[in-house]
Coordinates of C-alpha atoms and ligand atoms in Angstrom, one line a residue:
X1 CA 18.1 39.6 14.7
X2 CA 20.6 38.0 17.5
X3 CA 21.2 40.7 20.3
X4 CA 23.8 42.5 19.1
X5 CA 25.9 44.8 22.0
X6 CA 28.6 47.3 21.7
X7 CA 31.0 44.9 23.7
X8 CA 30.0 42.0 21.7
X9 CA 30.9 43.6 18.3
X10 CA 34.1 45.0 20.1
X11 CA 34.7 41.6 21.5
X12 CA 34.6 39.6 17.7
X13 CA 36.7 42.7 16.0
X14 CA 40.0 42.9 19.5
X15 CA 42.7 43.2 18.0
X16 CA 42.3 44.2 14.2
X17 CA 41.7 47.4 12.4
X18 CA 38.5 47.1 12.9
X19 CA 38.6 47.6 16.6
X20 CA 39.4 51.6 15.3
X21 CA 35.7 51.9 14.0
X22 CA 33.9 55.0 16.3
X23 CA 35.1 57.3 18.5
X24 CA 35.8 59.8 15.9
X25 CA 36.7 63.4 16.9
X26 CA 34.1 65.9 17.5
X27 CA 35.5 69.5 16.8
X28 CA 34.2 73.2 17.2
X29 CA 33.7 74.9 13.7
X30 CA 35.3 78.2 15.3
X31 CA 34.8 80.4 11.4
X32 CA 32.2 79.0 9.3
X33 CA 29.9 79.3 12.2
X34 CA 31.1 82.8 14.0
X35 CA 28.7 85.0 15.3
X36 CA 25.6 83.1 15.2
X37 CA 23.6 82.3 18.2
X38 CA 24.1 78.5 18.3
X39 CA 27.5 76.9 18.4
X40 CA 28.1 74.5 15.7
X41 CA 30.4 71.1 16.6
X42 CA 31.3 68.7 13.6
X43 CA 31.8 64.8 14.2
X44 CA 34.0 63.5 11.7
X45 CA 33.4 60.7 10.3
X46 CA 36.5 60.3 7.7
X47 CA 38.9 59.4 10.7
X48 CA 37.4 55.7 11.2
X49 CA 39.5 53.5 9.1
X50 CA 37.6 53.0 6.5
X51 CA 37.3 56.9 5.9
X52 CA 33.7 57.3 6.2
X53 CA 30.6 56.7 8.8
X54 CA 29.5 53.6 7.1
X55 CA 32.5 51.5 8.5
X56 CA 30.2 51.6 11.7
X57 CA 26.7 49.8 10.0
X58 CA 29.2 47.8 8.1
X59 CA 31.1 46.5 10.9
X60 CA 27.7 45.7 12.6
X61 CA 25.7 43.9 9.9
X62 CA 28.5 41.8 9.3
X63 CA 29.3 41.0 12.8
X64 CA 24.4 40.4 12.7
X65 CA 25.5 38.6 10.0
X66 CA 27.7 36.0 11.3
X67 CA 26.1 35.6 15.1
X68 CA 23.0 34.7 12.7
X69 CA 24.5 32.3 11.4
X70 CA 23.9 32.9 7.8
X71 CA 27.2 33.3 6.7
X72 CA 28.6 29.6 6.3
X73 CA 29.8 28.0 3.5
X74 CA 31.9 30.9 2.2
X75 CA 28.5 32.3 1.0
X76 CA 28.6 35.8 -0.4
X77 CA 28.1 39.0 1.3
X78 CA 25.9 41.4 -1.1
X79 CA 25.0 44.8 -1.3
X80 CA 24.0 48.0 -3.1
X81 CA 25.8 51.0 -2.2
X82 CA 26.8 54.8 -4.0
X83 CA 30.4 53.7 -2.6
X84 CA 30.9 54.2 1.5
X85 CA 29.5 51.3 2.5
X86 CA 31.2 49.2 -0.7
X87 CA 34.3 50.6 1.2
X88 CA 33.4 49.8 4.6
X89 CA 31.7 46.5 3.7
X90 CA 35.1 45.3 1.7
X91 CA 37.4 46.4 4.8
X92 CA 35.4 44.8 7.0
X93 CA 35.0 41.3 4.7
X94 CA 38.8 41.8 3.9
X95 CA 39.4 40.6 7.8
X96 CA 36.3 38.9 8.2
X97 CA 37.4 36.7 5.2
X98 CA 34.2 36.7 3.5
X99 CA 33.6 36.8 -0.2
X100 CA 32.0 40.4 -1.2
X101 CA 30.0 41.4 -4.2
X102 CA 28.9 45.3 -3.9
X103 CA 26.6 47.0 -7.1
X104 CA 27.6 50.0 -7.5
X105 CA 26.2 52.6 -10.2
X106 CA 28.6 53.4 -12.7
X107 CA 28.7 57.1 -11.7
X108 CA 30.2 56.3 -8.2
X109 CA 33.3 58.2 -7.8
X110 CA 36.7 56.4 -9.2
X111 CA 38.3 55.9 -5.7
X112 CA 35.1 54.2 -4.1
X113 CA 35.5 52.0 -6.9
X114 CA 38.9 51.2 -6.8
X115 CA 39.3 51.7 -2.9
X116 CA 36.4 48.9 -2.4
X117 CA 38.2 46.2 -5.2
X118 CA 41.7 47.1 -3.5
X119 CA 39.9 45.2 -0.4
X120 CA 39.4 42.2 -2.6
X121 CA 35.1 43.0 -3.4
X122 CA 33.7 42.1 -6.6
X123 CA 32.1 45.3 -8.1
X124 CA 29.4 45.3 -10.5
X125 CA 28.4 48.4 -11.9
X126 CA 24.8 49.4 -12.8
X127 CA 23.3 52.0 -14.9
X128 CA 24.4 55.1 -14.2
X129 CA 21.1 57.4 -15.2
X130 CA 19.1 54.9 -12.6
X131 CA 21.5 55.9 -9.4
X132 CA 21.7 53.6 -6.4
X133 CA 18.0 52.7 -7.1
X134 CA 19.3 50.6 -10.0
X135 CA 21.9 49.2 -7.6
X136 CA 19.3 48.6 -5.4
X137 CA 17.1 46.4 -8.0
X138 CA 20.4 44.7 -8.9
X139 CA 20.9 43.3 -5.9
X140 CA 17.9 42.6 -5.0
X141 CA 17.6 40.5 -8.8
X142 CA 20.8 38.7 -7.8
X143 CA 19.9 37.5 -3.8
X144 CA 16.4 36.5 -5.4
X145 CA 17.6 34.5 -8.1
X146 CA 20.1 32.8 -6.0
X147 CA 19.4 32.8 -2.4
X148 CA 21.8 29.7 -1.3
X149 CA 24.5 31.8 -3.0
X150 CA 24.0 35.4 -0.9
X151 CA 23.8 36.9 2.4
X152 CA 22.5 40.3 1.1
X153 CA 22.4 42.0 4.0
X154 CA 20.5 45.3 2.6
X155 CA 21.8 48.5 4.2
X156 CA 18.6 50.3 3.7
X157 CA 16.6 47.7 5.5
X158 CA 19.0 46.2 7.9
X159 CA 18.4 47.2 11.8
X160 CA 21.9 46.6 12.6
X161 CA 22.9 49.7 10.5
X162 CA 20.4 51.8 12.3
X163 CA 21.8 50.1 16.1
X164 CA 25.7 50.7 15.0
X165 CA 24.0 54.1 15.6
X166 CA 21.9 54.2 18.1
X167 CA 24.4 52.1 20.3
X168 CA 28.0 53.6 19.1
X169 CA 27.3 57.5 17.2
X170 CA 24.7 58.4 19.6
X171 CA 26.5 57.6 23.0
X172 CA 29.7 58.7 21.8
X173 CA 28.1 62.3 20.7
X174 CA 26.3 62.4 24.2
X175 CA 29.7 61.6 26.1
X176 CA 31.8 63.7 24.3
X177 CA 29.8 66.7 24.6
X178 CA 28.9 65.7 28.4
X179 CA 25.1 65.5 28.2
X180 CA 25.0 69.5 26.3
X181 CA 23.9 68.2 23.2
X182 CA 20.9 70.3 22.1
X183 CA 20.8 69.6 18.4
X184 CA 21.8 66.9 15.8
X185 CA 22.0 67.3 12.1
X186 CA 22.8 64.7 9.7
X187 CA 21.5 64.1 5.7
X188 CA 19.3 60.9 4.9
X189 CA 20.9 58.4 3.0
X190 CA 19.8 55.0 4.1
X191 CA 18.6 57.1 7.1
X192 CA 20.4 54.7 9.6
X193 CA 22.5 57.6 11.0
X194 CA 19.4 59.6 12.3
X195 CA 17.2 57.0 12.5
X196 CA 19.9 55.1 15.4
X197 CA 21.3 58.5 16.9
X198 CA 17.4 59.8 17.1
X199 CA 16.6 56.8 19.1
X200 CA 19.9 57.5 21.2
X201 CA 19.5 61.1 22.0
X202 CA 15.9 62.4 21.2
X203 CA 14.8 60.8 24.7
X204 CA 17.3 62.7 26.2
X205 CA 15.5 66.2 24.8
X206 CA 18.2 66.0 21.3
X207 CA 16.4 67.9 18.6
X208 CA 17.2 65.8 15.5
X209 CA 17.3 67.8 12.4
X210 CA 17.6 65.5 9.3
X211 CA 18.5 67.4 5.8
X212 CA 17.6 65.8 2.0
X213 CA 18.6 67.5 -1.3
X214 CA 16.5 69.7 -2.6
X215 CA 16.0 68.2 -6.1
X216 CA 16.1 65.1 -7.6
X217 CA 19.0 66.0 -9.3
X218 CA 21.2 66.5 -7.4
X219 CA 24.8 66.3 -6.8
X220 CA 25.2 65.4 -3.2
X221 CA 26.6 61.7 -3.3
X222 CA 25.3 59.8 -0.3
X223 CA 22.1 61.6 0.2
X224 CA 18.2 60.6 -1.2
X225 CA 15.9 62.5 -2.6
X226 CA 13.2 61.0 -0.5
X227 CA 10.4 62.4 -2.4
X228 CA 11.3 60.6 -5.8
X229 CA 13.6 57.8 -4.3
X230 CA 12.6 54.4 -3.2
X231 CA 12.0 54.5 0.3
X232 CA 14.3 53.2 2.4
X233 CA 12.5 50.6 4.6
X234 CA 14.5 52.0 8.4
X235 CA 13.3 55.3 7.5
X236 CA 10.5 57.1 9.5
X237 CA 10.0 60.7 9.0
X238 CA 8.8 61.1 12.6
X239 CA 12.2 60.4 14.1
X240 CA 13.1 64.0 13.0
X241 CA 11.9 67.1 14.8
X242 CA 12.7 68.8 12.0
X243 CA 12.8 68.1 8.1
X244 CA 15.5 70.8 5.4
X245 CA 16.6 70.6 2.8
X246 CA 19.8 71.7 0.8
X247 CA 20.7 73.1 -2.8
X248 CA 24.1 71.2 -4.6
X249 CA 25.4 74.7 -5.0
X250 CA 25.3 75.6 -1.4
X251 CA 26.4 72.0 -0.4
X252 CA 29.5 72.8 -2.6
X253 CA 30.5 76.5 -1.6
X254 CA 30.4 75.0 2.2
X255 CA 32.4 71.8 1.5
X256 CA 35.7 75.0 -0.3
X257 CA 34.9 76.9 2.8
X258 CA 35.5 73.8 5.5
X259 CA 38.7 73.2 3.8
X260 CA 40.0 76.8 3.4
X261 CA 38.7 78.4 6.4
X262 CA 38.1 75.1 8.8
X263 CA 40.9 72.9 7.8
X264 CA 38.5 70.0 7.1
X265 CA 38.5 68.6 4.1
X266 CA 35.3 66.8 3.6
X267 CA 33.0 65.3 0.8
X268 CA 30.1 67.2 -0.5
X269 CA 27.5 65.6 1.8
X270 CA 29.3 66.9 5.0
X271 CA 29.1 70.0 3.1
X272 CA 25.6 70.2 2.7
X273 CA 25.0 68.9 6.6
X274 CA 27.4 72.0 7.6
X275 CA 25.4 74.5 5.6
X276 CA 21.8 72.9 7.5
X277 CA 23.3 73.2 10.8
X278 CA 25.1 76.7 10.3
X279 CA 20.8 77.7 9.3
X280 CA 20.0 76.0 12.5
X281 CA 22.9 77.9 14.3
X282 CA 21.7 81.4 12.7
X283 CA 17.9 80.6 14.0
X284 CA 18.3 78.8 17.6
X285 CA 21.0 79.0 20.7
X286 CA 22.6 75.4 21.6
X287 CA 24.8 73.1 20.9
X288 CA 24.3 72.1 17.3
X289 CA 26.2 68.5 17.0
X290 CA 26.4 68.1 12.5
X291 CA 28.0 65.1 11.3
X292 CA 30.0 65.2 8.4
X293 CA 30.5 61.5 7.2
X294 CA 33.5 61.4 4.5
X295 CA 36.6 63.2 3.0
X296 CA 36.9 65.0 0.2
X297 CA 40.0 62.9 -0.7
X298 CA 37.4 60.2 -2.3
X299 CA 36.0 62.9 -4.6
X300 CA 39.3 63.7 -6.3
X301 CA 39.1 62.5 -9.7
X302 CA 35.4 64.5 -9.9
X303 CA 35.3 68.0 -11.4
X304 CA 35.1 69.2 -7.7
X305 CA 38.5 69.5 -7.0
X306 CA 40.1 70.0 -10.6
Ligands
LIG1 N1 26.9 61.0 3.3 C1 27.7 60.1 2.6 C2 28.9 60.6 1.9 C3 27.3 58.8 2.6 O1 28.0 57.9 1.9 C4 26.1 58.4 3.3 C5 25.6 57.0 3.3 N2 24.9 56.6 2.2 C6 25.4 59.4 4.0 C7 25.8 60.7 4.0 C8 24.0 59.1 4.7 O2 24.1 58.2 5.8 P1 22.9 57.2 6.1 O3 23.0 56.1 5.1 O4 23.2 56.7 7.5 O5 21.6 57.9 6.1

């Protein structure tokens, strides 16, 4: 992987929308997390352009991609994604001008869909019941049986998502809270976000708290079931201090309350980090950094909402 910095990717991106990627707001959840004995702070992820925390890995692999040098020829960029990253991927090709084909399971929420085609990304839709692990086998059929065609660049394997992390979320939490960090919670998807922000802030004396559904069934778009998933290749288990896990129904109740009570509208997976970091909050004193990584406004057409 070609050395990839924070002013080189600012450097390729001056003067575009992209340049807007990071530096999102870090705010004090003042009700939701009243009276506990740690304070609970919630980065928010829905104000980078793209509206979620994947603009940041897909700004980076991109940028990997290109200093690489694979992406010549008007080859196409190829991934599997529940949506975010389709999103982030197509803004960022959509500038870029590169060709995009994204799988995404056919149960991905109608705005991802049409958000990541409104960018100009092909979008081919995969069986439903088999979740992003069928995307995931999709994909990986297509760059196999065509590897002049692709650049696949593989979210769940790719070390630029985790360093968009490590070298951008990380810092920026740090900074913004001047050094007084004490925890960070955030839900595995591809793992990249606590994979890189562990690697930022654990040396500092961070506790990183990462959360996973509690059932295989469950409702929390973004998030994997690690047990029954396929294992995403960045992710270690030991880059957590500590391992929980969250119920859809809790996830849910959280997400109503951040809206009503917080003013923060956010997707079900912020939800369900909120509700780990409020458990956190109840137990330990600190500052309890959670990171809620989309809007609800991209789960309005689901029964959520209705
Ligand atoms: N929440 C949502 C809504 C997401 O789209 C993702 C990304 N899949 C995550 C959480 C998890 O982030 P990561 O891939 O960095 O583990």
């Amino acid at each position: 992987m070609p050395q990839l910095s924070v002013a080189l990717v600012r450097d390729r991106v001056r003067g575009t929308i992209l340049e807007r990627i990071g530096d999102t707001p870090l705010v004090p959840l003042k009700r939701v997390a009243a009276g506990l004995r740690g304070e609970v702070w919630a980065k928010l992820e829905s104000a980078n352009p793209g509206g979620s925390v994947k603009d940041r890995p897909g700004l980076w692999m991109v940028i990997d991609a290109e200093e690489s040098g694979r992406l010549v020829g008007g080859r196409l960029v190829l991934d599997a994604t529940s949506g975010n990253t389709g999103v982030a991927l197509a803004m960022v090709c959509a500038v870029r001008r590169h060709p995009l084909e994204l799988c995404m399971p056919d149960k991905v929420s109608l705005e991802r869909k049409r958000i990541a085609r409104a960018f100009g990304a092909q979008v081919v839709l995969t069986d439903p019941l088999a979740g992003t692990d069928g995307a995931i086998r999709e994909a990986q059929r297509r760059a196999a049986a065509d590897p002049e065609r692709y650049v696949y660049v593989d979210q769940y394997a790719n070390p630029a998502n985790r360093l968009a992390h490590e070298l951008g979320t990380g810092p920026e939490i740090w900074a913004q809270t001047g050094g007084r960090v004490t925890h960070f919670v955030a839900g595995v998807g591809t793992s990249g976000t606590v994979m890189g922000v562990s690697a930022a802030l654990r040396p500092k004396g961070v506790r990183i708290v990462a959360v996973q559904p509690n059932d295989a069934l469950h409702g929390i778009e973004g998030w994997k079931h690690l047990p029954t998933a396929i294992r995403p290749p960045l992710w270690d288990e030991r880059a957590a201090d500590e391992h929980r896990v969250m119920g859809t129904d809790e996830a849910i109740a959280m997400t109503k309350r951040l809206a009503r009570e917080e003013g923060i509208f956010s997707g079900v997976s912020g939800g369900a980090a909120v509700a780990a970091a409020i458990a956190v909050a109840r137990e330990e004193a600190g500052r309890i950094v959670v990171l809620i990584a989309d809007g609800g406004e991209r789960y309005l057409s689901t029964p959520l909402w209705e």
